[in-house]
mmCIF file of C-alpha atoms in Angstrom:
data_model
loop_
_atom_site.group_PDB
_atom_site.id
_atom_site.type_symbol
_atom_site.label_atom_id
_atom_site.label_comp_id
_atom_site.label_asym_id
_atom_site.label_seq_id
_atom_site.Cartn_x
_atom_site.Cartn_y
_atom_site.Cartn_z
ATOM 1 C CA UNK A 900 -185.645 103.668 -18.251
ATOM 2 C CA UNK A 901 -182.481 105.629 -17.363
ATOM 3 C CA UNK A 902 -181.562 108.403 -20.055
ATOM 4 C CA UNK A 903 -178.231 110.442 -20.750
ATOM 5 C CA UNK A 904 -179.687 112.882 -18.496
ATOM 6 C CA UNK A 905 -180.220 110.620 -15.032
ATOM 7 C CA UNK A 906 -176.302 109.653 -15.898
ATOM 8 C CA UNK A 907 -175.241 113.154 -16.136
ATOM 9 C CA UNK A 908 -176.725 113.690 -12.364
ATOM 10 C CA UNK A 909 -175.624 110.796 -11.386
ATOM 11 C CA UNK A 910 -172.037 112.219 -12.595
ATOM 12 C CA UNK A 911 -172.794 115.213 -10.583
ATOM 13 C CA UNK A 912 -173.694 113.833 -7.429
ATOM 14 C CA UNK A 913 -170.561 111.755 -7.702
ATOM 15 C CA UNK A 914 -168.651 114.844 -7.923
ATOM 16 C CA UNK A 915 -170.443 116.644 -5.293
ATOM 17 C CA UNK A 916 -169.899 113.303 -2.811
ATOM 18 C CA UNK A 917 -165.924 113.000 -4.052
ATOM 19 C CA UNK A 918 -165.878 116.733 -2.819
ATOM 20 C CA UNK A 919 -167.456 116.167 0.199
ATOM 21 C CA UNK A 920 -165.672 113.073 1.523
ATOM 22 C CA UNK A 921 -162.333 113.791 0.054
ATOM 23 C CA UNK A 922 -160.581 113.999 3.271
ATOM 24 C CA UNK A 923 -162.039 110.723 4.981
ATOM 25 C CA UNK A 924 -160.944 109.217 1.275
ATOM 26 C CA UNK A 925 -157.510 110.971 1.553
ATOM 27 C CA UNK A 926 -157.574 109.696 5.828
ATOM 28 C CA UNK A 927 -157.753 105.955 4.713
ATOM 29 C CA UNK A 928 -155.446 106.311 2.297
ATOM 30 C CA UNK A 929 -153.089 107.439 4.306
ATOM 31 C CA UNK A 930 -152.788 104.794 6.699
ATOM 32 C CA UNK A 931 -152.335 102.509 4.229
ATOM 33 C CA UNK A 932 -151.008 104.315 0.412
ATOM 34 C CA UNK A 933 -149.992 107.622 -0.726
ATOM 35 C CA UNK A 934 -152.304 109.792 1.033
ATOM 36 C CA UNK A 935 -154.102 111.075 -2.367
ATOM 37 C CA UNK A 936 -156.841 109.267 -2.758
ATOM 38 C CA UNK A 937 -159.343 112.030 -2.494
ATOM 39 C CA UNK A 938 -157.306 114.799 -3.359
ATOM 40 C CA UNK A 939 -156.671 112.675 -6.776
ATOM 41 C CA UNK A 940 -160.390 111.865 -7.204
ATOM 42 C CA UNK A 941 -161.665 115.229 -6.345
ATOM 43 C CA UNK A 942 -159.163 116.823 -9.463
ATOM 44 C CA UNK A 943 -160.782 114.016 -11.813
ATOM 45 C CA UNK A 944 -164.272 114.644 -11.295
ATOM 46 C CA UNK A 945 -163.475 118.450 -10.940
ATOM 47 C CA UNK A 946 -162.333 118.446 -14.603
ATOM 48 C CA UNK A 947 -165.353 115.933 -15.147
ATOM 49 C CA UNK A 948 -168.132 117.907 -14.532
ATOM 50 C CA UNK A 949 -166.330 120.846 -16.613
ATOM 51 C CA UNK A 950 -166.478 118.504 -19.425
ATOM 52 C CA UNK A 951 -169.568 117.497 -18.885
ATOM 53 C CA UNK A 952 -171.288 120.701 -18.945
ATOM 54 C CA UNK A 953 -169.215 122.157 -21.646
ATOM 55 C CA UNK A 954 -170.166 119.653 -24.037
ATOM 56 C CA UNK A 955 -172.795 117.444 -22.435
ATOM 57 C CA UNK A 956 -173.357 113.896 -24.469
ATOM 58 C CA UNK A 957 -176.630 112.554 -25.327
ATOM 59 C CA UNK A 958 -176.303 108.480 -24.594
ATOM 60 C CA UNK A 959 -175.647 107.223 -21.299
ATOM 61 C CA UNK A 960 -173.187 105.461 -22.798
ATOM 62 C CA UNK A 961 -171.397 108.719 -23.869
ATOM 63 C CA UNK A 962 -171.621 110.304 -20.564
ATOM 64 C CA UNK A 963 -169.510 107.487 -18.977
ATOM 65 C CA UNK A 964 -166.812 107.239 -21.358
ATOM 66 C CA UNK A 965 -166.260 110.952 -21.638
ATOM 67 C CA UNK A 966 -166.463 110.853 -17.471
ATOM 68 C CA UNK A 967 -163.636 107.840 -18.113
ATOM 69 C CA UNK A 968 -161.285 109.768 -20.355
ATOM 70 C CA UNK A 969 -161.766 112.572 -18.402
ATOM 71 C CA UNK A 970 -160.191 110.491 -15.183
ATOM 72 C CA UNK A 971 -157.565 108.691 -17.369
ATOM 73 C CA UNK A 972 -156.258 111.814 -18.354
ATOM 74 C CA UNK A 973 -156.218 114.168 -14.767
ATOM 75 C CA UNK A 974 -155.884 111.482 -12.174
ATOM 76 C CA UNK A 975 -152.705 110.583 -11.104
ATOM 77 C CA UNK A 976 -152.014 106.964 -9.174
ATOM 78 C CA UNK A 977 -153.889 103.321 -9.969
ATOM 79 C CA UNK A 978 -157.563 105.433 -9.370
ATOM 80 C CA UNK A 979 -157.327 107.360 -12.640
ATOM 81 C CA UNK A 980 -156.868 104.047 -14.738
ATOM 82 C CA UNK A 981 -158.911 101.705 -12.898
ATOM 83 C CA UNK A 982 -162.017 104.557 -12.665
ATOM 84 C CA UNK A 983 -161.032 105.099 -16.189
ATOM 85 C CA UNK A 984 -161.536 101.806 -17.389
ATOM 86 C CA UNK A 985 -164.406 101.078 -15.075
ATOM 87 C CA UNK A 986 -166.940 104.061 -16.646
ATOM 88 C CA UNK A 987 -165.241 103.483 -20.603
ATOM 89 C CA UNK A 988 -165.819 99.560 -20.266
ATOM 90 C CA UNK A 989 -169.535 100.323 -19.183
ATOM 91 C CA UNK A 990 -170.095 102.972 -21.350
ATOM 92 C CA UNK A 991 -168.732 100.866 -24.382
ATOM 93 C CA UNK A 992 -170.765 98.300 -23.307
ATOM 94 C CA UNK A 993 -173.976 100.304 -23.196
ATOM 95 C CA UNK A 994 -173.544 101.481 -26.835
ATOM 96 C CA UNK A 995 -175.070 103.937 -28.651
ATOM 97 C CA UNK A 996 -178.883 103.523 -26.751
ATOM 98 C CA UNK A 997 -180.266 106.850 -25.983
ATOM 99 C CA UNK A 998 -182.247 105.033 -22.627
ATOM 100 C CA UNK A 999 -180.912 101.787 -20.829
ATOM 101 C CA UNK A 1000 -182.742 99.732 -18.118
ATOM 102 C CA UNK A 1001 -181.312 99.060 -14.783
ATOM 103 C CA UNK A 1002 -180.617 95.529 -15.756
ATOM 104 C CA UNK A 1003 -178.641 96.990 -18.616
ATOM 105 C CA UNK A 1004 -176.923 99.193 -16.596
ATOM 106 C CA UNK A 1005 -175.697 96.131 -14.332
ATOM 107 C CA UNK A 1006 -174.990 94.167 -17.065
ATOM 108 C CA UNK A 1007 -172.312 96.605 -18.278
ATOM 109 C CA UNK A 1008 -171.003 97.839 -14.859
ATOM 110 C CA UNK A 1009 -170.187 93.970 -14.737
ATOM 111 C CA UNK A 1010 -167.916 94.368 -18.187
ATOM 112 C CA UNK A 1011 -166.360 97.154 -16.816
ATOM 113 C CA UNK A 1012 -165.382 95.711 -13.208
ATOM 114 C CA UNK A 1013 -163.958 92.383 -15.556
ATOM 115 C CA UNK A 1014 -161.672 94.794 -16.989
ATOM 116 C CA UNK A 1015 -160.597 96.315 -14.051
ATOM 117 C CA UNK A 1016 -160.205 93.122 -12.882
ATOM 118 C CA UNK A 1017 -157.933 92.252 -15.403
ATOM 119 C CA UNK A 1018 -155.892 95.641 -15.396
ATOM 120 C CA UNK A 1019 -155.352 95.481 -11.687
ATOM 121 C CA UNK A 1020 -154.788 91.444 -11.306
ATOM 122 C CA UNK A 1021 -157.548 91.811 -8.423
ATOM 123 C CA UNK A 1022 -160.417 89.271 -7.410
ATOM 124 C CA UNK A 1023 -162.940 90.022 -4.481
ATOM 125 C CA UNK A 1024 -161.189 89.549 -0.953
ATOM 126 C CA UNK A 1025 -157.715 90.762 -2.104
ATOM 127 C CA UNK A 1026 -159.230 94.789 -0.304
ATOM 128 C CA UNK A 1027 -159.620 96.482 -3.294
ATOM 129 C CA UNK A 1028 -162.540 98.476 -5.195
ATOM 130 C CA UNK A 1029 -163.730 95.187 -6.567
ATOM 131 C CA UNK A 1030 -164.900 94.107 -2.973
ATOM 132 C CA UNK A 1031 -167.375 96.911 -2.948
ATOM 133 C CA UNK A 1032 -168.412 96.724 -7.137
ATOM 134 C CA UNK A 1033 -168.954 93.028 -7.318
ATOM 135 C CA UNK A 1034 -171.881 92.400 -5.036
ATOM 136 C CA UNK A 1035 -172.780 95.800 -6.117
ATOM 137 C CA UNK A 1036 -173.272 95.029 -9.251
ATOM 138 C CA UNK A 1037 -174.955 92.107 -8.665
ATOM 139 C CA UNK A 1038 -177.507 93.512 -6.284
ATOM 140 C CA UNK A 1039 -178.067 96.418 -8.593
ATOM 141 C CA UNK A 1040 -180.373 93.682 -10.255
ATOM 142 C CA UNK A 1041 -182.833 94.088 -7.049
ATOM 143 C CA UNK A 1042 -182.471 98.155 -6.743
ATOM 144 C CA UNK A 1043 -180.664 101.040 -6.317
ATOM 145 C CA UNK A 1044 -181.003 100.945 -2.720
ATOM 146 C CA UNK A 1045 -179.820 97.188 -2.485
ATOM 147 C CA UNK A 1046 -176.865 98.087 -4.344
ATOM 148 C CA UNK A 1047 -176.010 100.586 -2.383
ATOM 149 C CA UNK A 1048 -176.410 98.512 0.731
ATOM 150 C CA UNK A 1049 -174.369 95.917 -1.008
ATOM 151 C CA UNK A 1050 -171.393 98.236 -1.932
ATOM 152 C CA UNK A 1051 -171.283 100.107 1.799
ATOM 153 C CA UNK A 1052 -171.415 96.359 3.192
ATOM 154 C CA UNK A 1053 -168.528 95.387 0.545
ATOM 155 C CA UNK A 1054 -166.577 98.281 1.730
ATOM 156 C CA UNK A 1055 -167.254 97.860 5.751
ATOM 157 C CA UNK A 1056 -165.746 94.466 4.969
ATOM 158 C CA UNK A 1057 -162.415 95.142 3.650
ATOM 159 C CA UNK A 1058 -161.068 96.566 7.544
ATOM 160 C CA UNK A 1059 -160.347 93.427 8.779
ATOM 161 C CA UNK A 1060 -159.042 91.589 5.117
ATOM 162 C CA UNK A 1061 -155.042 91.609 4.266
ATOM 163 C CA UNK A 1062 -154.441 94.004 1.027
ATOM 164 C CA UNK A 1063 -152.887 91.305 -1.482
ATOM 165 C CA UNK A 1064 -152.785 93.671 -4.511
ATOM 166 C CA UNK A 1065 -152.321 97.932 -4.845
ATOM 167 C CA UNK A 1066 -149.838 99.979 -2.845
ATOM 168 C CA UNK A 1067 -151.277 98.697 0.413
ATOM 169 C CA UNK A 1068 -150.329 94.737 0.151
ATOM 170 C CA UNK A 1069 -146.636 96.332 0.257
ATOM 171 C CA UNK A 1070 -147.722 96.625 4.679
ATOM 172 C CA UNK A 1071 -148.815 92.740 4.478
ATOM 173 C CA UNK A 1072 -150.156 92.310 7.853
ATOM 174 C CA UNK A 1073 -150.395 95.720 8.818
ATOM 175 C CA UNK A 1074 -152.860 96.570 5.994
ATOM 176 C CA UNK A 1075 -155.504 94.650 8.489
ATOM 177 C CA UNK A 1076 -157.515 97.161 10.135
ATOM 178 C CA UNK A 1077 -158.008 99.558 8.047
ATOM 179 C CA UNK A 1078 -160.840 100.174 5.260
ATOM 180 C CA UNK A 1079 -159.754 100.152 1.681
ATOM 181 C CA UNK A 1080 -159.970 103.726 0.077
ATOM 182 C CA UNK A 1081 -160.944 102.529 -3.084
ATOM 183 C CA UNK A 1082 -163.914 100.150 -2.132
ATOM 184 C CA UNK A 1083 -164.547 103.544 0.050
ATOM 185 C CA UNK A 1084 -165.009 105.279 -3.111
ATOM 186 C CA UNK A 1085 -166.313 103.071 -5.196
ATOM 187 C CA UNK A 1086 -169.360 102.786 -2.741
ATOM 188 C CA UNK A 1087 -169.836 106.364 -3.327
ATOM 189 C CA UNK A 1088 -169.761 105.776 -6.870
ATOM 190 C CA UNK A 1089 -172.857 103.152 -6.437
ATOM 191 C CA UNK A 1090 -174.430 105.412 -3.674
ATOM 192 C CA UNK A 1091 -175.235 108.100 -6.001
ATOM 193 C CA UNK A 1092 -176.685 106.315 -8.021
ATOM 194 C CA UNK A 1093 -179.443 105.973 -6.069
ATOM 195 C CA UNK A 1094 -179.679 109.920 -5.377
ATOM 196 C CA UNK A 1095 -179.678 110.238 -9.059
ATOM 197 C CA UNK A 1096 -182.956 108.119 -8.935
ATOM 198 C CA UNK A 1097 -184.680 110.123 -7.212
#
C-alpha cells in the first residue's frame, strides 16, 4: 500500500528530475513552443517542494492536490493548468484514504488525465502529454516499471506525429520530428514513480 509519505518522495524525486532535465525539457520546447518548458516546470516544483515541507499533508490524496495548486498558481503557460489539474483530479479522486493501492492510484491518474483531456481538447496521437499518460496509466496496472516503460515509449513516439493541439500544431508539418516536451515530462512524472518505490 502506498502512504502520504511514498507520494511525498515521489514529489521529490519529481522535483529533483524537473531540475535535472530542465534544459533537454526547455531544448524540445524550443524547437517547437516558447522555449519554457523546463524553466516553467522547474519554478513549479521549486515552490512545490517548499510547500511540501513547510506543511507536509498526511493523505496521498492531499499531497497531490497541494503539489496541483502549487503548479496552478507559479507556472506560467498550458503546463501549470494541465499539471494542475492532472495531480488535483487524482488527488480528489483518491479522497481522504490515508494508504491507496497501485490499482487505486491508476484508477485516479485516469480521472485526472480525462480532465486534462477535456481542458486541453486533446486525445492520444494529437503529440501531447496525453500520449505518454494514457498507456501509462494503463500499464501502471502491471507495475511501476511497465508504466514507466509505457510512458518513455509514449513519449519516443510523439517525434514523428503532427502536433494537432498546444502551441506546436501552430508549425503543422514542421512540428514532425521533434519529441513533444510535455509527453517528455510527463514520462518523468511516471518515471519517478518507480524511484519512489524503491
Amino acid at each position: 500500500m502506498l502512504d502520504a509519505d511514498f507520494f511525498l518522495r515521489w514529489m521529490n524525486a519529481l522535483a529533483e528530475a524537473v531540475d535535472r532535465e530542465a534544459d533537454r525539457l526547455t531544448e524540445l520546447d524550443a524547437a517547437i513552443g516558447d522555449a519554457d518548458h523546463g524553466t516553467n516546470l522547474q519554478r513549479g516544483f521549486t515552490a512545490v517542494r517548499a510547500a511540501l515541507e513547510k506543511d507536509a499533508p498526511a493523505t496521498p490524496g492531499a499531497v497531490l492536490m497541494l503539489t496541483g495548486r502549487q503548479l496552478i498558481s507559479t507556472v506560467g503557460g498550458a503546463s501549470g493548468p494541465l499539471y494542475g489539474t492532472l495531480l488535483r483530479r487524482a488527488g480528489k479522486a483518491l479522497g481522504d484514504e490515508p494508504e491507496v493501492s497501485r490499482a487505486q492510484l491508476a484508477e485516479a491518474l485516469r480521472a485526472g488525465i480525462a480532465a486534462v483531456a477535456q481542458l486541453g481538447g486533446a486525445k492520444p496521437g494529437d503529440k501531447t502529454m496525453l500520449d505518454a499518460l494514457e498507456p501509462a496509466a494503463t500499464a501502471l496496472d502491471e507495475s511501476f516499471a511497465a508504466a514507466r516503460e509505457a510512458a518513455d515509449e509514449g513519449a519516443a513516439a510523439t517525434v514523428p506525429m503532427l502536433a494537432r493541439k498546444g502551441r506546436a500544431s501552430y508549425l503543422g508539418e514542421r512540428s514532425i520530428g521533434h519529441q513533444d516536451p510535455g509527453a517528455t515530462s510527463s514520462a518523468l512524472l511516471i518515471g519517478t514513480l518507480e524511484e519512489a518505490a524503491r
